[in-house]
Short mmCIF file of C-alpha atoms and ligand atoms in Angstrom, two decimals:
data_model
loop_
_atom_site.label_atom_id
_atom_site.label_comp_id
_atom_site.label_asym_id
_atom_site.label_seq_id
_atom_site.Cartn_x
_atom_site.Cartn_y
_atom_site.Cartn_z
CA UNK A 1 117.51 101.43 112.46
CA UNK A 2 119.36 98.64 113.99
CA UNK A 3 115.86 96.94 115.01
CA UNK A 4 114.75 97.37 111.12
CA UNK A 5 117.86 95.50 109.82
CA UNK A 6 117.82 93.06 112.24
CA UNK A 7 113.85 91.93 111.08
CA UNK A 8 114.68 92.00 107.71
CA UNK A 9 117.28 89.51 107.75
CA UNK A 10 115.91 87.27 110.77
CA UNK A 11 115.25 83.83 108.94
CA UNK A 12 112.90 82.82 111.39
CA UNK A 13 110.83 85.91 112.39
CA UNK A 14 108.60 85.95 115.55
CA UNK A 15 105.74 87.52 115.92
CA UNK A 16 107.02 90.57 117.72
CA UNK A 17 109.02 91.07 114.10
CA UNK A 18 105.98 90.80 112.13
CA UNK A 19 103.98 93.43 113.97
CA UNK A 20 107.18 95.64 114.10
CA UNK A 21 107.41 95.61 110.75
CA UNK A 22 103.66 95.96 109.61
CA UNK A 23 103.92 99.00 112.04
CA UNK A 24 106.33 100.72 109.83
CA UNK A 25 105.65 104.44 109.19
CA UNK A 26 108.73 106.03 108.08
CA UNK A 27 108.88 106.28 103.89
CA UNK A 28 112.57 105.34 104.03
CA UNK A 29 111.57 102.46 106.35
CA UNK A 30 109.31 101.12 104.06
CA UNK A 31 111.30 100.87 101.22
CA UNK A 32 113.75 99.12 103.09
CA UNK A 33 111.16 96.61 103.58
CA UNK A 34 109.98 96.73 99.91
CA UNK A 35 113.69 96.06 98.69
CA UNK A 36 114.10 93.25 101.07
CA UNK A 37 110.77 91.74 100.28
CA UNK A 38 111.65 92.27 96.73
CA UNK A 39 115.05 90.09 97.60
CA UNK A 40 113.20 86.94 99.13
CA UNK A 41 110.91 86.90 96.50
CA UNK A 42 113.36 86.83 93.87
CA UNK A 43 115.83 84.05 96.00
CA UNK A 44 112.45 81.82 96.51
CA UNK A 45 110.28 81.95 93.42
CA UNK A 46 112.48 84.54 91.00
CA UNK A 47 110.77 87.59 89.46
CA UNK A 48 108.87 86.24 86.94
CA UNK A 49 104.81 87.58 87.00
CA UNK A 50 102.44 84.73 86.44
CA UNK A 51 98.89 85.30 84.93
CA UNK A 52 95.31 84.33 85.71
CA UNK A 53 92.66 85.19 83.45
CA UNK A 54 89.83 86.18 86.10
CA UNK A 55 86.76 85.07 84.55
CA UNK A 56 83.52 86.01 87.24
CA UNK A 57 81.24 83.72 85.61
CA UNK A 58 78.25 84.22 87.96
CA UNK A 59 76.88 86.66 90.64
CA UNK A 60 74.40 84.53 91.81
CA UNK A 61 74.89 84.39 95.79
CA UNK A 62 73.44 82.62 98.66
CA UNK A 63 75.40 84.31 101.39
CA UNK A 64 74.67 87.79 103.01
CA UNK A 65 78.26 88.95 103.81
CA UNK A 66 78.00 92.20 105.42
CA UNK A 67 81.05 93.74 103.15
CA UNK A 68 80.46 92.30 99.75
CA UNK A 69 78.51 94.07 97.00
CA UNK A 70 77.04 91.17 95.52
CA UNK A 71 75.53 89.60 98.63
CA UNK A 72 72.08 88.40 98.14
CA UNK A 73 70.12 91.32 99.88
CA UNK A 74 71.56 94.04 97.23
CA UNK A 75 68.35 94.05 95.18
CA UNK A 76 70.08 96.49 93.06
CA UNK A 77 72.21 94.20 91.30
CA UNK A 78 71.25 92.52 88.00
CA UNK A 79 72.13 88.92 88.66
CA UNK A 80 73.77 86.54 85.53
CA UNK A 81 75.39 83.46 84.89
CA UNK A 82 77.20 83.41 81.93
CA UNK A 83 76.42 80.85 79.10
CA UNK A 84 78.88 78.03 78.76
CA UNK A 85 79.88 79.46 75.11
CA UNK A 86 80.72 82.65 76.78
CA UNK A 87 83.25 81.42 79.50
CA UNK A 88 84.79 79.47 76.49
CA UNK A 89 85.52 82.50 74.48
CA UNK A 90 87.12 84.16 77.35
CA UNK A 91 89.47 81.10 78.17
CA UNK A 92 90.37 81.14 74.14
CA UNK A 93 91.21 84.55 74.60
CA UNK A 94 93.18 84.01 77.12
CA UNK A 95 95.15 81.02 76.18
CA UNK A 96 95.97 83.07 72.86
CA UNK A 97 97.18 85.81 74.85
CA UNK A 98 99.46 83.42 76.34
CA UNK A 99 98.02 83.27 79.66
CA UNK A 100 98.75 79.93 81.08
CA UNK A 101 96.08 80.14 83.75
CA UNK A 102 92.45 81.08 84.79
CA UNK A 103 90.52 81.69 87.58
CA UNK A 104 87.01 80.51 87.39
CA UNK A 105 85.00 82.89 90.13
CA UNK A 106 81.46 83.56 91.26
CA UNK A 107 78.98 83.86 93.88
CA UNK A 108 78.55 81.08 96.30
CA UNK A 109 75.76 78.31 95.66
CA UNK A 110 75.48 74.66 96.62
CA UNK A 111 72.91 73.23 94.55
CA UNK A 112 73.32 70.38 92.21
CA UNK A 113 72.68 72.48 89.09
CA UNK A 114 75.43 75.13 89.65
CA UNK A 115 77.92 72.21 90.64
CA UNK A 116 77.06 70.40 87.70
CA UNK A 117 77.85 73.56 85.55
CA UNK A 118 81.25 74.19 87.10
CA UNK A 119 82.36 70.21 86.72
CA UNK A 120 81.40 70.26 82.82
CA UNK A 121 82.73 73.93 82.84
CA UNK A 122 86.27 72.43 83.86
CA UNK A 123 86.01 69.74 81.66
CA UNK A 124 85.54 71.32 78.72
CA UNK A 125 87.71 74.13 79.16
CA UNK A 126 90.69 71.32 79.87
CA UNK A 127 89.65 69.29 76.65
CA UNK A 128 89.61 72.03 74.73
CA UNK A 129 92.73 73.93 75.88
CA UNK A 130 95.64 71.00 75.54
CA UNK A 131 97.96 72.06 73.16
CA UNK A 132 101.68 71.75 72.52
CA UNK A 133 102.46 74.78 74.67
CA UNK A 134 99.67 73.50 77.21
CA UNK A 135 99.99 69.82 77.15
CA UNK A 136 97.71 69.41 80.24
CA UNK A 137 95.69 72.49 79.05
CA UNK A 138 95.40 75.91 80.67
CA UNK A 139 95.67 75.81 84.59
CA UNK A 140 92.42 76.31 86.55
CA UNK A 141 92.12 77.91 89.78
CA UNK A 142 88.46 77.74 91.32
CA UNK A 143 87.00 80.64 93.64
CA UNK A 144 83.62 79.63 94.08
CA UNK A 145 83.19 79.70 98.15
CA UNK A 146 82.52 76.77 100.65
CA UNK A 147 81.45 73.68 99.66
CA UNK A 148 81.26 69.90 100.73
CA UNK A 149 84.35 67.49 100.37
CA UNK A 150 82.87 65.79 97.90
CA UNK A 151 82.05 68.46 95.68
CA UNK A 152 85.75 69.82 96.12
CA UNK A 153 86.67 66.04 95.32
CA UNK A 154 84.55 66.27 91.78
CA UNK A 155 86.02 69.86 90.76
CA UNK A 156 89.61 68.42 91.61
CA UNK A 157 88.84 65.13 89.53
CA UNK A 158 86.91 67.13 86.81
CA UNK A 159 90.56 68.88 86.34
CA UNK A 160 90.84 72.21 88.51
CA UNK A 161 93.96 71.76 90.19
CA UNK A 162 94.23 75.27 92.75
CA UNK A 163 91.40 76.65 94.90
CA UNK A 164 91.28 80.35 96.38
CA UNK A 165 89.07 80.67 99.50
CA UNK A 166 89.82 83.37 101.87
CA UNK A 167 89.95 83.06 105.55
CA UNK A 168 88.60 86.65 105.56
CA UNK A 169 90.28 87.07 108.86
CA UNK A 170 91.94 84.82 111.45
CA UNK A 171 90.00 86.10 114.35
CA UNK A 172 86.89 84.55 115.06
CA UNK A 173 85.50 87.12 116.52
CA UNK A 174 85.84 89.80 114.01
CA UNK A 175 84.89 87.19 111.45
CA UNK A 176 81.34 86.65 113.05
CA UNK A 177 81.11 90.55 113.06
CA UNK A 178 81.42 90.48 109.27
CA UNK A 179 79.37 87.57 108.14
CA UNK A 180 76.04 86.31 109.01
CA UNK A 181 75.35 83.49 111.61
CA UNK A 182 75.12 80.96 108.64
CA UNK A 183 78.57 81.82 107.69
CA UNK A 184 80.78 80.27 110.17
CA UNK A 185 84.69 80.63 110.81
CA UNK A 186 84.99 76.75 111.75
CA UNK A 187 83.49 76.09 108.72
CA UNK A 188 85.51 77.79 106.37
CA UNK A 189 88.94 76.48 108.15
CA UNK A 190 87.55 73.18 107.60
CA UNK A 191 87.03 74.07 103.93
CA UNK A 192 90.44 75.08 103.85
CA UNK A 193 91.71 71.40 105.01
CA UNK A 194 89.58 69.26 103.03
CA UNK A 195 91.17 71.19 99.64
CA UNK A 196 94.40 70.65 101.28
CA UNK A 197 93.56 66.93 101.86
CA UNK A 198 91.85 66.53 98.26
CA UNK A 199 95.20 67.73 96.79
CA UNK A 200 94.48 71.12 95.81
CA UNK A 201 97.02 74.09 95.79
CA UNK A 202 95.41 76.09 98.55
CA UNK A 203 95.24 80.06 98.59
CA UNK A 204 93.80 82.03 101.13
CA UNK A 205 93.99 85.48 102.42
CA UNK A 206 92.40 88.29 104.20
CA UNK A 207 90.96 91.82 103.71
CA UNK A 208 92.79 94.43 105.38
CA UNK A 209 91.57 97.41 106.93
CA UNK A 210 88.26 95.73 107.98
CA UNK A 211 86.06 97.89 110.95
CA UNK A 212 87.31 96.92 114.18
CA UNK A 213 90.49 95.30 112.60
CA UNK A 214 93.57 95.52 114.57
CA UNK A 215 97.61 95.64 113.42
CA UNK A 216 97.58 92.45 115.82
CA UNK A 217 95.07 90.50 114.03
CA UNK A 218 96.74 91.48 110.77
CA UNK A 219 100.06 89.63 112.48
CA UNK A 220 97.85 86.72 113.39
CA UNK A 221 96.67 86.57 109.78
CA UNK A 222 100.34 85.96 108.40
CA UNK A 223 100.87 83.55 111.43
CA UNK A 224 97.84 81.74 110.39
CA UNK A 225 98.55 81.42 106.63
CA UNK A 226 101.78 79.38 107.49
CA UNK A 227 99.92 77.23 109.99
CA UNK A 228 97.43 76.15 107.68
CA UNK A 229 100.76 75.94 105.34
CA UNK A 230 98.90 77.84 102.60
CA UNK A 231 100.39 77.44 98.92
CA UNK A 232 98.96 80.93 97.64
CA UNK A 233 97.99 83.85 99.13
CA UNK A 234 95.48 86.99 97.73
CA UNK A 235 94.34 89.54 99.79
CA UNK A 236 93.79 93.46 99.38
CA UNK A 237 92.30 96.25 101.24
CA UNK A 238 88.70 96.20 102.33
CA UNK A 239 86.48 98.76 100.03
CA UNK A 240 83.56 100.08 101.29
CA UNK A 241 80.39 99.18 98.97
CA UNK A 242 77.41 101.46 99.62
CA UNK A 243 74.76 98.83 98.81
CA UNK A 244 75.93 96.77 102.09
CA UNK A 245 75.54 97.51 105.90
CA UNK A 246 79.05 98.51 106.32
CA UNK A 247 77.90 101.50 104.50
CA UNK A 248 78.24 103.40 107.69
CA UNK A 249 81.96 103.02 107.36
CA UNK A 250 82.48 105.29 104.08
CA UNK A 251 83.44 108.30 105.66
CA UNK A 252 86.30 106.27 107.97
CA UNK A 253 87.58 104.57 104.81
CA UNK A 254 87.72 107.69 102.66
CA UNK A 255 89.74 109.34 105.31
CA UNK A 256 92.18 106.64 105.43
CA UNK A 257 92.36 105.57 102.29
CA UNK A 258 96.42 106.30 101.87
CA UNK A 259 97.29 104.54 104.93
CA UNK A 260 95.24 101.19 103.85
CA UNK A 261 96.93 101.71 100.58
CA UNK A 262 100.25 101.39 102.52
CA UNK A 263 98.96 98.46 105.10
CA UNK A 264 98.07 96.28 102.44
CA UNK A 265 101.61 96.93 100.66
CA UNK A 266 103.52 96.31 104.03
CA UNK A 267 101.05 92.73 104.07
CA UNK A 268 102.23 91.83 100.97
CA UNK A 269 106.08 92.51 101.74
CA UNK A 270 105.86 90.55 105.26
CA UNK A 271 104.08 87.87 103.85
CA UNK A 272 106.60 87.55 101.54
CA UNK A 273 109.17 87.67 104.27
CA UNK A 274 107.81 85.22 106.74
CA UNK A 275 106.52 82.73 104.00
CA UNK A 276 108.85 82.95 101.30
CA UNK A 277 108.31 80.49 98.38
CA UNK A 278 104.45 80.88 98.07
CA UNK A 279 102.79 82.86 95.23
CA UNK A 280 101.42 86.11 96.50
CA UNK A 281 99.02 88.07 94.14
CA UNK A 282 98.65 91.60 93.41
CA UNK A 283 95.01 92.20 93.53
CA UNK A 284 93.09 94.31 91.92
CA UNK A 285 91.45 95.79 94.98
CA UNK A 286 94.96 97.81 95.40
CA UNK A 287 94.50 99.47 91.87
CA UNK A 288 91.10 100.59 93.08
CA UNK A 289 92.96 102.32 95.86
CA UNK A 290 95.53 103.76 93.76
CA UNK A 291 95.95 103.66 89.75
CA UNK A 292 99.29 101.82 90.28
CA UNK A 293 98.64 100.02 93.27
CA UNK A 294 98.75 96.59 91.63
CA UNK A 295 102.45 97.77 90.24
CA UNK A 296 103.60 98.56 93.41
CA UNK A 297 102.06 95.25 94.71
CA UNK A 298 104.53 93.00 92.30
CA UNK A 299 107.21 95.91 93.55
CA UNK A 300 106.32 94.88 97.09
CA UNK A 301 106.73 91.10 96.66
CA UNK A 302 103.83 89.67 94.90
CA UNK A 303 104.30 87.24 91.56
CA UNK A 304 100.78 86.58 90.30
CA UNK A 305 98.52 89.12 88.48
CA UNK A 306 94.92 88.21 87.80
CA UNK A 307 93.89 90.02 84.25
CA UNK A 308 89.94 90.95 84.35
CA UNK A 309 88.80 88.61 81.43
CA UNK A 310 85.08 88.93 82.48
CA UNK A 311 82.94 90.06 79.30
CA UNK A 312 83.04 93.85 79.22
CA UNK A 313 78.74 93.92 79.67
CA UNK A 314 78.67 92.00 82.69
CA UNK A 315 81.84 93.68 84.53
CA UNK A 316 79.40 96.15 86.46
CA UNK A 317 77.49 93.84 87.67
CA UNK A 318 80.42 91.72 89.59
CA UNK A 319 81.14 94.74 92.13
CA UNK A 320 82.47 93.36 95.17
CA UNK A 321 83.42 97.08 96.45
CA UNK A 322 83.54 100.43 94.61
CA UNK A 323 85.73 102.37 92.46
CA UNK A 324 86.67 98.80 90.90
CA UNK A 325 89.13 99.23 88.12
CA UNK A 326 88.64 98.29 84.46
CA UNK A 327 85.05 97.71 84.47
CA UNK A 328 84.50 99.93 81.15
CA UNK A 329 86.99 98.15 78.83
CA UNK A 330 86.86 95.32 76.46
CA UNK A 331 88.85 92.69 77.99
CA UNK A 332 91.71 92.87 75.22
CA UNK A 333 92.50 96.34 76.08
CA UNK A 334 92.46 95.34 80.03
CA UNK A 335 95.29 92.51 78.81
CA UNK A 336 97.37 94.58 77.10
CA UNK A 337 97.31 97.29 79.44
CA UNK A 338 98.46 94.83 82.07
CA UNK A 339 100.98 93.86 80.47
CA UNK A 340 102.17 96.92 79.48
CA UNK A 341 102.25 97.94 83.22
CA UNK A 342 104.02 94.71 84.38
CA UNK A 343 106.34 95.56 81.55
CA UNK A 344 106.79 99.13 82.51
CA UNK A 345 108.24 97.65 86.29
CA UNK A 346 110.86 95.53 84.14
CA UNK A 347 109.14 92.29 85.42
CA UNK A 348 109.33 89.05 82.91
CA UNK A 349 106.02 87.52 82.34
CA UNK A 350 105.77 83.54 82.50
CA UNK A 351 103.66 83.20 79.54
CA UNK A 352 102.04 79.85 78.89
CA UNK A 353 102.97 78.53 82.02
CA UNK A 354 100.67 77.71 84.77
CA UNK A 355 103.05 78.99 87.33
CA UNK A 356 102.20 76.70 90.11
CA UNK A 357 103.50 77.37 93.55
CA UNK A 358 106.74 76.34 94.00
CA UNK A 359 106.09 75.65 98.12
CA UNK A 360 103.64 73.15 96.94
CA UNK A 361 105.74 71.16 94.75
CA UNK A 362 108.53 71.81 97.67
CA UNK A 363 106.28 69.78 99.72
CA UNK A 364 105.13 67.41 97.23
CA UNK A 365 108.86 66.31 96.34
CA UNK A 366 110.00 63.43 98.64
CA UNK A 367 112.59 64.62 100.90
CA UNK A 368 116.05 64.03 100.50
CA UNK A 369 118.28 62.87 104.01
N1 SAH B 1 82.19 83.30 96.37
C1 SAH B 1 83.73 83.51 96.50
C2 SAH B 1 84.04 84.62 96.12
C3 SAH B 1 84.29 85.78 96.59
S1 SAH B 1 84.71 87.39 95.94
C4 SAH B 1 84.18 82.95 97.86
O1 SAH B 1 83.48 83.07 98.93
O2 SAH B 1 85.26 82.67 97.97
C5 SAH B 1 86.22 87.02 96.49
C6 SAH B 1 86.93 87.95 97.59
O3 SAH B 1 86.18 89.42 97.45
C7 SAH B 1 86.12 87.35 98.68
O4 SAH B 1 87.03 86.44 99.63
C8 SAH B 1 86.42 88.94 99.69
O5 SAH B 1 87.63 88.80 100.48
C9 SAH B 1 86.54 90.06 98.55
N2 SAH B 1 85.86 90.70 98.74
C10 SAH B 1 84.33 90.98 98.88
N3 SAH B 1 83.55 92.17 99.02
C11 SAH B 1 84.92 93.08 99.36
C12 SAH B 1 85.25 94.57 99.39
N4 SAH B 1 83.89 95.16 99.93
N5 SAH B 1 85.87 95.14 99.32
C13 SAH B 1 87.53 94.06 99.23
N6 SAH B 1 87.58 92.75 99.17
C14 SAH B 1 86.11 92.34 99.23
#
């Protein structure tokens, strides 16, 4: 007990502390961890929840990651790319409902047609969403995988200002086991540094519960987040998809769902304790494990939610994993439902606000002596 209190209130958590906290199993201990993470969140970033309307604008992908449902070898997926007008319609809906930001996410492509399309989308979205409430337009976060330095620069100049690129795992050997040889750990890391150099607010994260992943790996993941000085974290449980090589882990996954759920929540809480002022998303995958998973993520120290905005007729084609929630609904219902859920746990919502990472803002301010 003493050890727990000591770790929870240690301002400079060691690796041993992180490992110890991630290994907590007793319900009352996990509840103490949750309460402390909530307190640290409140002190450092406040209780507001910021919304990012998530638009999955294309499921075409050149990669063949062993875990992902939209990998290029999955021929059962009907491939799509939204028309510009369809994306703009989603954006309009997001803005009308007070979401200060959107996320444009897709499978990975590096051809110039794709890159030009993304740049032009960003520019159009920006010019169409400037208003009194959002003088600089809606905030745009991109999540379109590994690109060249120049491409990232073009995206930034077009008006995107945040970028999500998960490292997936900070263990290079495990990374190599879950990706085909063309996808390299070093390259992924390099991309994160490119993004930082260009001036993006950079988000990264991992999948929790990957086959062969240990608690030590997850501890190192949290240390990695600090080392690369991430501004935002998005992580969630790894969920098996039948049409992937990792379908062989289905039984293991089904038998360990509850532990995986708890581990994901502990990861959020411990990351909050260690990184303090970053934005942390409570991701959809949590809700795939437990109907109130996303609310729980917020209660464990997350402060960002990404309501799904993808037009409903495309949603079932963007299945990264099975059991993804909200795929049968209309985006209206989806937004309303999420907002009711957030209000239910008494969290204020940061409407019409970019909700930028406080960590990033602090870094960018000149230091006072
Ligand atoms: N092409 C983009 C977007 C990928 S999808 C990119 O590379 O960044 C976004 C995230 O979904 C991935 O980074 C991965 O962490 C997650 N994901 C993919 N398959 C998953 C699965 N089976 N279970 C849980 N998360 C998964």
